[in-house]
Short mmCIF file of C-alpha atoms and ligand atoms in Angstrom, two decimals:
data_model
loop_
_atom_site.label_atom_id
_atom_site.label_comp_id
_atom_site.label_asym_id
_atom_site.label_seq_id
_atom_site.Cartn_x
_atom_site.Cartn_y
_atom_site.Cartn_z
CA MET A 14 0.11 0.40 -0.04
CA ALA A 15 1.78 3.46 -1.14
CA ILE A 16 1.16 6.03 1.52
CA ALA A 17 0.90 9.46 0.64
CA ASN A 18 2.94 12.03 2.20
CA TYR A 19 -0.26 13.64 3.76
CA THR A 20 0.33 10.55 6.19
CA MET A 21 -1.25 11.69 9.43
CA GLU A 22 -0.33 9.41 12.29
CA LYS A 23 0.19 5.55 13.22
CA VAL A 24 0.51 4.62 16.68
CA ILE A 25 0.52 1.79 18.91
CA ASP A 26 -0.21 2.33 22.42
CA GLU A 27 1.86 0.39 24.70
CA SER A 28 -0.30 1.27 27.79
CA VAL A 29 -1.73 -2.66 28.55
CA GLN A 30 -5.80 -2.58 29.31
CA GLY A 31 -5.66 -4.75 32.07
CA SER A 32 -5.04 -8.50 32.35
CA ALA A 33 -8.24 -9.87 30.93
CA LEU A 34 -7.05 -10.60 27.53
CA ILE A 35 -9.69 -11.48 24.38
CA THR A 36 -7.33 -14.13 23.41
CA ASP A 37 -8.03 -15.64 26.64
CA LEU A 38 -11.64 -15.62 26.77
CA ALA A 39 -12.93 -16.38 23.17
CA ASP A 40 -12.31 -18.99 20.57
CA GLN A 41 -10.12 -17.11 18.32
CA ASN A 42 -11.90 -18.30 14.92
CA ASN A 43 -15.28 -17.99 15.96
CA ARG A 44 -15.79 -14.41 17.18
CA LYS A 45 -18.86 -12.12 17.15
CA LEU A 46 -18.42 -9.02 15.56
CA TYR A 47 -21.15 -5.72 16.24
CA ILE A 48 -21.00 -3.25 14.17
CA GLU A 49 -23.05 -0.01 14.05
CA SER A 50 -23.02 2.82 11.31
CA TYR A 51 -23.53 6.60 11.14
CA GLY A 52 -23.39 9.60 8.77
CA CYS A 53 -23.40 9.11 4.76
CA GLN A 54 -24.09 5.73 2.98
CA MET A 55 -20.38 5.63 2.30
CA ASN A 56 -19.91 4.70 5.60
CA PHE A 57 -22.50 2.14 5.56
CA SER A 58 -20.76 0.89 2.61
CA ASP A 59 -17.37 0.85 4.30
CA SER A 60 -18.83 -1.32 7.48
CA GLU A 61 -19.69 -4.19 4.57
CA ILE A 62 -15.75 -3.93 3.69
CA VAL A 63 -15.30 -3.80 7.44
CA ALA A 64 -17.29 -7.35 7.56
CA SER A 65 -15.56 -8.84 4.49
CA ILE A 66 -11.72 -7.77 6.23
CA LEU A 67 -12.73 -9.45 9.33
CA ALA A 68 -14.70 -12.57 8.27
CA THR A 69 -11.05 -13.83 7.16
CA GLU A 70 -9.97 -13.24 10.72
CA GLY A 71 -12.75 -15.60 11.76
CA PHE A 72 -15.64 -13.09 12.54
CA ASN A 73 -19.32 -13.53 12.31
CA THR A 74 -21.23 -10.55 12.27
CA THR A 75 -24.17 -10.40 15.22
CA ASP A 76 -26.89 -7.94 15.77
CA GLN A 77 -27.04 -8.40 19.18
CA LEU A 78 -24.84 -5.95 21.14
CA GLU A 79 -24.45 -8.48 24.37
CA GLU A 80 -22.77 -10.81 22.77
CA ALA A 81 -20.37 -9.39 20.63
CA ASP A 82 -16.67 -10.24 21.36
CA LEU A 83 -15.51 -7.07 19.45
CA VAL A 84 -17.87 -3.76 19.01
CA LEU A 85 -17.22 -1.78 16.05
CA VAL A 86 -19.03 1.86 15.80
CA ASN A 87 -17.96 3.44 11.90
CA THR A 88 -18.59 7.38 12.62
CA CYS A 89 -19.33 10.85 10.98
CA SER A 90 -17.84 13.90 11.91
CA ILE A 91 -19.63 15.74 9.86
CA ARG A 92 -21.81 17.86 12.38
CA GLU A 93 -21.46 17.91 15.63
CA LYS A 94 -24.65 16.50 16.91
CA ALA A 95 -23.17 13.66 14.42
CA GLU A 96 -20.55 12.96 16.97
CA SER A 97 -21.96 13.68 20.31
CA ASN A 98 -24.47 10.89 18.87
CA VAL A 99 -21.49 8.30 18.47
CA ARG A 100 -20.06 9.43 22.44
CA LYS A 101 -23.48 8.93 24.00
CA ARG A 102 -23.38 4.75 21.81
CA LEU A 103 -19.74 4.83 23.71
CA GLU A 104 -21.52 5.19 27.26
CA LYS A 105 -23.72 2.42 25.92
CA PHE A 106 -21.42 0.37 24.94
CA ASN A 107 -19.24 1.25 28.20
CA ALA A 108 -22.64 -0.07 30.42
CA VAL A 109 -22.57 -3.79 28.46
CA LYS A 110 -18.59 -3.93 28.92
CA LYS A 111 -19.08 -4.27 32.39
CA THR A 112 -21.07 -7.24 32.64
CA LYS A 113 -18.27 -8.59 29.48
CA PRO A 114 -14.92 -7.53 30.65
CA HIS A 115 -13.40 -9.25 27.28
CA MET A 116 -15.13 -7.20 25.18
CA ARG A 117 -13.60 -4.69 22.73
CA VAL A 118 -14.14 -1.35 21.48
CA GLY A 119 -13.09 0.65 18.42
CA VAL A 120 -14.22 3.31 16.82
CA LEU A 121 -13.90 3.86 12.66
CA GLY A 122 -14.16 6.45 9.81
CA CYS A 123 -14.10 10.01 10.30
CA MET A 124 -14.41 10.43 14.29
CA ALA A 125 -11.32 8.17 13.96
CA GLU A 126 -9.47 10.59 11.26
CA ARG A 127 -10.57 13.52 12.84
CA LEU A 128 -9.43 12.88 16.66
CA LYS A 129 -7.25 10.17 16.45
CA SER A 130 -5.64 9.36 19.35
CA LYS A 131 -6.98 12.01 21.56
CA LEU A 132 -9.97 10.15 21.40
CA LEU A 133 -8.22 7.09 23.54
CA GLU A 134 -8.05 9.51 25.81
CA GLU A 135 -11.36 10.95 25.85
CA GLU A 136 -13.32 8.04 25.71
CA LYS A 137 -11.78 5.42 27.99
CA ILE A 138 -14.08 2.70 26.57
CA VAL A 139 -12.04 2.91 23.07
CA ASP A 140 -9.35 0.53 23.00
CA MET A 141 -8.68 0.69 18.82
CA VAL A 142 -9.26 3.92 16.65
CA VAL A 143 -9.07 3.17 12.87
CA GLY A 144 -9.62 5.72 9.79
CA PRO A 145 -11.14 5.55 6.71
CA ASP A 146 -8.29 4.61 4.62
CA ALA A 147 -6.84 1.98 6.95
CA TYR A 148 -9.20 -1.23 7.51
CA LYS A 149 -6.68 -3.44 5.69
CA ASP A 150 -4.82 -3.04 8.53
CA LEU A 151 -7.40 -4.14 11.03
CA PRO A 152 -5.89 -7.51 11.52
CA ASN A 153 -3.06 -6.21 12.99
CA LEU A 154 -4.82 -4.06 14.86
CA ILE A 155 -6.84 -6.79 16.31
CA ARG A 156 -3.97 -8.27 17.15
CA GLU A 157 -2.66 -5.62 19.04
CA ILE A 158 -5.82 -5.41 20.86
CA ASP A 159 -5.66 -8.74 21.71
CA GLU A 160 -2.73 -8.51 23.44
CA GLY A 161 -3.70 -5.63 25.70
CA ARG A 162 -2.70 -2.88 23.94
CA ASN A 163 -4.45 0.12 22.34
CA ALA A 164 -4.03 0.71 18.56
CA VAL A 165 -4.80 3.70 16.52
CA ASN A 166 -4.09 3.72 12.49
CA VAL A 167 -5.37 6.80 10.55
CA ILE A 168 -2.85 7.27 7.66
CA LEU A 169 -5.02 8.28 4.79
CA SER A 170 -3.64 6.77 1.66
CA LYS A 171 -3.41 8.58 -1.94
CA ASP A 172 -4.64 4.73 -3.79
CA GLU A 173 -6.72 2.93 -1.34
CA THR A 174 -10.17 2.51 -2.42
CA TYR A 175 -10.77 -1.26 -1.45
CA GLY A 176 -11.54 -2.30 -4.99
CA ASP A 177 -10.39 -5.86 -4.42
CA ILE A 178 -12.44 -6.76 -1.62
CA ALA A 179 -15.82 -8.41 -1.70
CA PRO A 180 -18.48 -6.90 1.10
CA VAL A 181 -20.33 -8.47 2.98
CA ARG A 182 -23.68 -7.14 2.51
CA LEU A 183 -25.00 -6.12 6.12
CA ASN A 184 -28.90 -5.62 6.78
CA SER A 185 -29.43 -6.42 3.49
CA ASN A 186 -32.90 -6.16 2.01
CA GLY A 187 -31.51 -8.58 -1.09
CA VAL A 188 -32.48 -6.10 -3.88
CA THR A 189 -30.77 -2.87 -3.54
CA ALA A 190 -26.84 -2.35 -2.67
CA LEU A 191 -24.25 0.43 -2.49
CA VAL A 192 -21.43 0.22 -4.49
CA SER A 193 -18.21 2.72 -3.82
CA ILE A 194 -16.40 4.20 -6.85
CA THR A 195 -14.61 6.95 -5.60
CA ARG A 196 -13.45 7.79 -2.11
CA GLY A 197 -12.23 10.98 -0.80
CA CYS A 198 -13.22 14.58 -1.91
CA ASP A 199 -10.64 17.73 -3.26
CA ASN A 200 -13.44 20.38 -3.21
CA MET A 201 -12.81 21.87 -0.10
CA CYS A 202 -15.92 23.76 1.19
CA THR A 203 -15.52 25.65 3.61
CA PHE A 204 -17.72 24.47 5.77
CA CYS A 205 -17.04 20.55 5.28
CA VAL A 206 -14.38 18.15 7.46
CA VAL A 207 -14.71 15.51 4.48
CA PRO A 208 -11.59 16.43 2.82
CA PHE A 209 -9.70 16.13 6.29
CA THR A 210 -11.16 13.02 7.38
CA ARG A 211 -11.45 11.17 3.87
CA GLY A 212 -8.32 12.71 2.45
CA ARG A 213 -8.21 13.35 -1.37
CA GLU A 214 -9.91 12.17 -4.17
CA ARG A 215 -8.88 8.64 -6.02
CA SER A 216 -11.07 6.71 -8.08
CA ARG A 217 -11.71 2.40 -8.26
CA ASP A 218 -10.99 0.74 -11.22
CA PRO A 219 -13.84 0.56 -13.61
CA GLN A 220 -13.89 -3.10 -14.09
CA SER A 221 -13.69 -3.58 -10.92
CA ILE A 222 -17.06 -2.02 -10.22
CA ALA A 223 -18.32 -3.52 -12.83
CA GLN A 224 -17.50 -7.19 -12.06
CA GLU A 225 -19.08 -6.06 -8.42
CA VAL A 226 -22.39 -4.83 -10.00
CA ASN A 227 -22.03 -8.28 -12.36
CA GLU A 228 -21.57 -9.96 -8.93
CA LEU A 229 -24.49 -8.37 -7.58
CA TRP A 230 -26.72 -9.43 -10.60
CA GLU A 231 -25.86 -12.70 -10.18
CA GLN A 232 -26.96 -12.59 -6.15
CA GLY A 233 -30.32 -11.08 -6.98
CA TYR A 234 -29.97 -7.58 -6.40
CA ARG A 235 -31.71 -5.49 -8.81
CA GLU A 236 -30.53 -1.93 -7.74
CA VAL A 237 -26.99 -0.30 -7.32
CA THR A 238 -26.10 2.91 -6.08
CA LEU A 239 -22.44 4.12 -7.25
CA LEU A 240 -21.14 5.93 -4.15
CA GLY A 241 -18.82 8.74 -3.55
CA GLN A 242 -18.18 12.25 -1.66
CA ASN A 243 -17.94 13.63 -5.69
CA VAL A 244 -19.22 11.34 -8.07
CA ASP A 245 -19.20 13.89 -10.88
CA SER A 246 -14.72 13.82 -10.24
CA TYR A 247 -14.68 10.07 -10.95
CA LEU A 248 -11.85 9.62 -13.14
CA TRP A 249 -9.95 6.51 -13.96
CA TYR A 250 -6.63 6.99 -15.57
CA GLY A 251 -4.79 3.77 -14.08
CA GLY A 252 -4.92 4.66 -10.42
CA GLY A 253 -3.55 7.48 -8.18
CA LEU A 254 -4.95 11.11 -6.96
CA LYS A 255 -7.26 12.68 -9.04
CA LYS A 256 -5.10 16.06 -8.88
CA ASP A 257 -2.17 13.83 -10.35
CA LEU A 258 -3.30 13.41 -13.39
CA ASP A 259 -1.10 16.09 -15.20
CA LYS A 260 1.78 13.31 -14.40
CA ALA A 261 0.13 10.76 -16.55
CA SER A 262 1.25 9.42 -19.46
CA GLU A 263 -0.66 10.36 -22.63
CA ILE A 264 -2.05 6.85 -23.13
CA GLN A 265 -3.13 7.20 -19.88
CA LYS A 266 -4.78 10.61 -20.36
CA ALA A 267 -6.37 9.32 -23.78
CA THR A 268 -7.97 6.19 -22.23
CA ALA A 269 -8.91 7.76 -19.12
CA VAL A 270 -12.73 7.14 -17.98
CA ASP A 271 -15.06 9.73 -16.61
CA PHE A 272 -18.24 9.39 -14.71
CA ALA A 273 -20.31 9.77 -18.14
CA GLY A 274 -18.01 7.10 -19.23
CA LEU A 275 -18.33 4.54 -15.80
CA LEU A 276 -22.09 5.13 -16.22
CA ALA A 277 -22.40 3.92 -19.86
CA LEU A 278 -20.12 1.00 -19.19
CA VAL A 279 -22.05 -0.07 -15.71
CA ALA A 280 -25.49 0.59 -17.47
CA GLU A 281 -24.47 -1.98 -20.38
CA SER A 282 -22.46 -4.13 -18.76
CA GLN A 283 -25.89 -4.94 -17.03
CA PRO A 284 -28.96 -3.59 -19.38
CA LYS A 285 -31.72 -4.73 -16.53
CA MET A 286 -29.75 -3.56 -13.27
CA ARG A 287 -31.51 -0.12 -11.90
CA ILE A 288 -28.25 2.19 -11.47
CA ARG A 289 -28.62 5.22 -8.85
CA PHE A 290 -25.79 7.50 -7.81
CA SER A 291 -24.76 9.59 -4.92
CA THR A 292 -23.71 12.71 -4.66
CA SER A 293 -23.43 14.95 -7.38
CA ASN A 294 -21.91 18.17 -7.25
CA PRO A 295 -23.39 21.23 -9.31
CA GLN A 296 -19.71 22.47 -9.96
CA ASP A 297 -18.39 19.21 -11.37
CA MET A 298 -21.36 17.82 -13.21
CA THR A 299 -21.06 17.73 -16.69
CA LEU A 300 -24.25 17.37 -19.50
CA GLU A 301 -22.78 14.04 -20.63
CA VAL A 302 -23.67 12.96 -17.53
CA VAL A 303 -27.36 13.70 -17.62
CA ARG A 304 -27.04 12.93 -21.71
CA THR A 305 -25.64 9.28 -20.45
CA MET A 306 -28.85 9.05 -17.77
CA ALA A 307 -31.14 9.68 -20.86
CA LYS A 308 -29.45 7.22 -22.85
CA TYR A 309 -29.81 4.51 -20.83
CA GLN A 310 -33.31 2.93 -19.79
CA ASN A 311 -31.49 1.68 -16.96
CA ILE A 312 -30.08 4.78 -15.16
CA CYS A 313 -32.58 6.14 -12.80
CA SER A 314 -33.87 9.57 -13.76
CA HIS A 315 -32.88 11.04 -9.69
CA ILE A 316 -30.34 13.57 -9.09
CA HIS A 317 -29.30 14.50 -5.56
CA LEU A 318 -27.92 17.88 -6.24
CA PRO A 319 -26.67 20.07 -2.97
CA VAL A 320 -27.26 23.65 -3.54
CA GLN A 321 -26.19 24.38 0.04
CA SER A 322 -27.46 27.94 -0.50
CA GLY A 323 -28.97 30.20 -2.54
CA SER A 324 -27.39 33.21 -1.90
CA ASN A 325 -24.41 33.88 -4.28
CA ARG A 326 -22.55 35.92 -1.60
CA ILE A 327 -22.52 32.78 0.73
CA LEU A 328 -22.00 30.32 -1.85
CA LYS A 329 -18.42 32.32 -2.35
CA ALA A 330 -17.91 32.12 1.33
CA MET A 331 -18.88 28.44 1.46
CA ASN A 332 -15.97 28.16 -1.63
CA ARG A 333 -19.10 26.45 -3.73
CA LEU A 334 -17.66 27.16 -7.25
CA HIS A 335 -21.30 28.15 -8.89
CA THR A 336 -23.10 30.61 -8.70
CA ARG A 337 -27.12 30.81 -8.60
CA GLU A 338 -27.83 31.42 -11.84
CA GLU A 339 -25.19 28.18 -13.00
CA TYR A 340 -27.28 26.11 -10.68
CA MET A 341 -30.62 27.18 -11.83
CA THR A 342 -29.08 26.70 -15.45
CA LEU A 343 -27.90 23.31 -14.63
CA ILE A 344 -31.55 22.42 -13.46
CA ASP A 345 -32.93 23.98 -16.42
CA ASN A 346 -30.32 21.50 -18.80
CA ILE A 347 -31.25 18.68 -16.50
CA ARG A 348 -35.29 19.25 -16.81
CA SER A 349 -34.99 19.69 -20.70
CA ILE A 350 -32.83 16.76 -21.48
CA ILE A 351 -34.88 14.37 -18.92
CA PRO A 352 -37.98 16.16 -17.94
CA ASP A 353 -39.28 14.26 -15.17
CA CYS A 354 -36.21 13.91 -13.25
CA GLY A 355 -35.95 13.93 -9.80
CA ILE A 356 -33.99 16.69 -8.16
CA SER A 357 -33.00 16.64 -4.60
CA GLN A 358 -31.08 18.77 -2.40
CA ASP A 359 -28.56 19.76 0.81
CA ILE A 360 -29.29 23.20 2.31
CA ILE A 361 -27.43 24.57 5.47
CA ALA A 362 -29.10 27.00 7.25
CA GLY A 363 -27.32 29.65 9.44
CA PHE A 364 -23.91 30.06 7.53
CA PRO A 365 -21.61 32.71 9.22
CA THR A 366 -22.83 35.83 7.88
CA GLU A 367 -25.93 34.99 6.38
CA THR A 368 -28.50 37.53 6.29
CA GLU A 369 -32.14 37.35 6.12
CA LYS A 370 -31.97 38.58 2.31
CA ASP A 371 -29.08 35.58 1.92
CA HIS A 372 -31.70 33.33 3.49
CA ARG A 373 -34.63 34.59 1.33
CA ASP A 374 -32.40 33.88 -1.77
CA THR A 375 -31.97 30.32 -0.65
CA LEU A 376 -36.32 29.91 -0.43
CA SER A 377 -36.31 31.29 -3.67
CA LEU A 378 -34.09 29.50 -5.08
CA MET A 379 -35.99 26.24 -3.70
CA ASP A 380 -39.37 27.59 -5.24
CA TYR A 381 -37.38 28.13 -8.17
CA VAL A 382 -36.43 24.26 -8.90
CA LYS A 383 -39.30 22.90 -6.29
CA TYR A 384 -37.06 20.18 -5.07
CA ASP A 385 -39.08 16.23 -4.65
CA PHE A 386 -36.80 15.92 -1.44
CA GLY A 387 -34.36 17.25 0.73
CA PHE A 388 -31.86 17.19 3.65
CA MET A 389 -31.63 20.23 5.28
CA PHE A 390 -29.45 21.39 8.14
CA SER A 391 -28.21 23.87 10.64
CA TYR A 392 -24.45 25.21 10.45
CA SER A 393 -22.39 23.48 12.80
CA GLU A 394 -18.74 24.69 12.65
CA ARG A 395 -15.91 21.72 12.11
CA PRO A 396 -12.59 22.44 13.96
CA GLY A 397 -10.17 22.65 11.53
CA THR A 398 -12.30 23.87 8.40
CA MET A 399 -11.90 27.16 6.86
CA ALA A 400 -14.76 28.47 7.81
CA ALA A 401 -14.18 27.84 11.80
CA LYS A 402 -10.50 29.56 10.85
CA LYS A 403 -11.80 32.54 9.17
CA LEU A 404 -15.45 33.23 10.23
CA LYS A 405 -17.05 33.81 13.36
CA ASP A 406 -20.23 31.56 14.37
CA ASP A 407 -22.45 34.73 14.10
CA VAL A 408 -25.97 33.81 13.17
CA PRO A 409 -27.58 33.18 16.80
CA GLU A 410 -28.98 29.52 17.38
CA THR A 411 -32.65 30.69 17.61
CA ILE A 412 -32.41 32.34 14.16
CA LYS A 413 -30.62 28.97 12.41
CA LYS A 414 -33.40 27.21 14.04
CA LYS A 415 -36.08 29.41 12.60
CA ARG A 416 -34.61 29.74 9.23
CA LEU A 417 -34.17 25.93 8.93
CA GLN A 418 -38.11 25.57 9.95
CA GLU A 419 -38.81 28.15 7.20
CA ILE A 420 -36.81 25.80 4.71
CA ILE A 421 -38.23 22.66 5.93
CA ASP A 422 -41.76 24.14 5.99
CA LEU A 423 -41.45 25.05 2.14
CA GLN A 424 -39.30 21.75 1.36
CA ARG A 425 -42.54 19.80 2.54
CA LYS A 426 -44.57 22.11 0.51
CA HIS A 427 -42.64 21.46 -2.85
CA CYS A 428 -42.67 17.64 -1.68
CA LEU A 429 -46.28 17.90 -1.96
CA TYR A 430 -46.62 19.38 -5.34
CA ARG A 431 -44.23 16.49 -7.06
CA THR A 432 -45.88 13.92 -5.34
CA LYS A 433 -49.38 15.33 -6.27
CA GLN A 434 -47.73 15.56 -10.27
CA TYR A 435 -47.90 11.01 -9.98
CA LEU A 436 -51.66 10.95 -9.25
CA GLY A 437 -53.43 9.02 -11.99
CA LYS A 438 -50.09 7.63 -13.48
CA THR A 439 -48.76 4.50 -13.79
CA GLU A 440 -45.14 4.47 -12.52
CA GLU A 441 -42.58 1.41 -12.74
CA VAL A 442 -42.15 0.42 -9.12
CA LEU A 443 -38.71 -2.20 -7.85
CA ILE A 444 -39.78 -3.57 -4.68
CA GLU A 445 -37.53 -3.24 -2.05
CA GLY A 446 -39.40 -5.17 0.86
CA SER A 447 -42.16 -4.83 2.91
CA SER A 448 -43.45 -1.57 4.11
CA LYS A 449 -42.62 -0.41 7.64
CA LYS A 450 -46.06 0.04 8.73
CA SER A 451 -48.44 -2.80 7.25
CA ASP A 452 -47.06 -6.27 6.34
CA ALA A 453 -49.44 -6.81 3.94
CA HIS A 454 -47.49 -4.18 1.60
CA TRP A 455 -44.97 -3.51 -0.31
CA MET A 456 -42.65 -0.69 -0.58
CA GLY A 457 -40.75 0.57 -3.25
CA ARG A 458 -39.25 3.46 -5.46
CA THR A 459 -39.95 4.85 -8.52
CA SER A 460 -37.24 6.02 -11.25
CA ALA A 461 -37.24 9.21 -9.75
CA ASN A 462 -36.78 7.61 -6.14
CA THR A 463 -40.21 8.28 -4.71
CA VAL A 464 -41.38 5.48 -2.41
CA VAL A 465 -44.34 3.85 -3.22
CA VAL A 466 -46.72 1.92 -0.72
CA PHE A 467 -49.02 -0.36 -2.54
CA PRO A 468 -51.02 -4.27 -1.67
CA LYS A 469 -48.47 -7.08 -1.94
CA LYS A 470 -51.07 -9.13 -4.26
CA HIS A 471 -48.81 -12.42 -5.76
CA TYR A 472 -45.66 -9.93 -6.11
CA LYS A 473 -42.15 -10.71 -4.43
CA ALA A 474 -39.91 -8.34 -3.25
CA GLY A 475 -37.05 -7.36 -6.48
CA ASP A 476 -40.17 -7.45 -8.94
CA PHE A 477 -40.13 -4.79 -10.97
CA VAL A 478 -44.01 -3.77 -11.09
CA ASN A 479 -46.33 -0.91 -13.00
CA VAL A 480 -47.97 0.31 -10.15
CA LYS A 481 -51.20 2.68 -10.54
CA ILE A 482 -50.85 5.79 -8.19
CA LYS A 483 -54.21 6.62 -6.34
CA ASP A 484 -53.39 8.93 -3.32
CA CYS A 485 -50.52 10.39 -1.84
CA THR A 486 -48.59 12.31 1.39
CA SER A 487 -45.90 14.66 0.83
CA ALA A 488 -43.07 11.82 1.31
CA THR A 489 -45.32 8.53 -0.15
CA LEU A 490 -47.02 7.52 -3.18
CA PHE A 491 -49.96 4.84 -2.30
CA GLY A 492 -51.16 2.72 -5.47
CA ASP A 493 -52.26 -0.57 -7.13
CA ALA A 494 -49.77 -3.19 -8.88
CA VAL A 495 -51.38 -3.58 -12.28
CA GLY A 496 -48.88 -6.10 -13.46
CA LEU A 497 -44.89 -6.99 -14.16
CA THR A 498 -42.81 -4.70 -16.39
CA GLU A 499 -40.62 -6.21 -18.74
CA ASN A 500 -37.72 -5.71 -16.81
CA ASN A 501 -37.91 -8.52 -14.95
CA GLY A 502 -35.68 -11.74 -15.76
N1 5AD B 29 -22.41 21.80 9.04
C1 5AD B 29 -24.13 21.26 8.52
N2 5AD B 29 -24.06 21.30 7.47
C2 5AD B 29 -22.97 20.36 6.86
N3 5AD B 29 -23.13 19.54 5.97
C3 5AD B 29 -21.65 19.31 5.59
N4 5AD B 29 -21.19 20.16 6.64
C4 5AD B 29 -21.66 20.66 7.34
C5 5AD B 29 -21.58 21.80 8.70
N5 5AD B 29 -20.71 21.89 9.12
C6 5AD B 29 -24.21 19.07 4.93
C7 5AD B 29 -24.17 19.54 3.58
C8 5AD B 29 -23.40 18.48 2.81
C9 5AD B 29 -23.98 17.18 3.71
C10 5AD B 29 -23.81 16.47 3.56
O1 5AD B 29 -24.08 17.50 5.09
O2 5AD B 29 -25.24 20.02 3.23
O3 5AD B 29 -23.99 18.45 1.46
FE1 SF4 B 30 -17.82 18.17 1.44
FE2 SF4 B 30 -17.78 19.90 -0.66
FE3 SF4 B 30 -16.57 17.52 -0.67
FE4 SF4 B 30 -19.59 17.59 -0.23
S1 SF4 B 30 -18.03 18.38 -2.25
S2 SF4 B 30 -17.75 16.55 0.64
S3 SF4 B 30 -19.56 19.33 1.29
S4 SF4 B 30 -16.01 19.52 0.56
#
């Protein structure tokens, strides 16, 4: 594994953790792993990679915390609340450990990367701290904790993509799966901790992505979501960081595969597999990607396109490299190429210096787009980011809350506007599983990602069915299945 020169830290803490060693108490080849994931889909996907690595070390996963020999928590640092939730969970693990002293606890993911060995000092329950690029080192790190030492590896890599590992599908519905295609982010939005916790952008070999998708199809999966912090910057030229493309040979540059190319490759290699992707970035998304979506019937008509703010002044302060007008033009182009494309957003309320006028700009942009749905947050200052260094977190909490509520209320209105457009129409739905509220109903999604609930009849999970839409709330469509579509089989 090549280690980049922005290597952070690798520490094996020699402090002995007491005499009750895990080796003494559990059968090494039949240990139980309990893994909990927080935050973005990438973390959930990474946990599947971790489960796969640990399966070869004799760990079987369990969903019962009390029977675990090793507890791992895959963490998120994106907002302060995400971190405090994890700290609360660690308290719960601590209570369990009191009755099971040989249980070991590891922290994975973004909090591990951000806090490094400080986590061992702050949270006494933690035995092991492992950053998002260091999971292949887990067998060694576990050996360390087995011998009673704490272990830390938070080295960020320039080429680790885990492309060679077949994930163990956790909590799977057997129909939809996550496939990671890029890691890291080079965009440096000033509010965001991700470039620090996940390192620089790297792309995964397209052949290994296509192979994973093919294997998923063989196993019965019918939908994949291609994952990356910023999928539009996907670029494969034989490996290495995106920023090092200049150093590539002419042949490498000429045969490079970009995101549009990857989408086409996956869509063609599995023409009946539904393909989704997340997350797009307005400054990096090309119209070639949108045209490729339109060209292949199996690429879903949905784009998650975070905007963060509708104010040019705030977008600039966020280091988002597009204006409100450019974003609106992109939306117009998407709608002219794919008229019924579902579009969703991420928006932050109360970024430093945000005025009432900036906030109204966000509301008016939302009115323009009328997003199908969205994820809305109030600004949370993250240590080490440009915004934390340069800008005072000066919007009072009460104002942040009020603006966030206005954004949420407007989004709810737009959600209902969008779901009502479906009434009386017939939509193709992929059945994912039973509805959470009723065992007599299936739940699935339209291509545009809207949830549909309908009576089960003789259909089964994994079927593509036509559903006639009869009713809706702002979040859900209700209807009746009227037959299988030609996509089955
Ligand atoms: N405060 C609030 N929200 C944030 N996000 C990222 N960083 C922060 C922060 N510091 C939101 C953005 C991003 C989503 C994943 O999380 O909207 O798109
Ligand atoms: Fe964070 Fe911006 Fe990268 Fe998204 S694009 S992960 S918000 S830095």
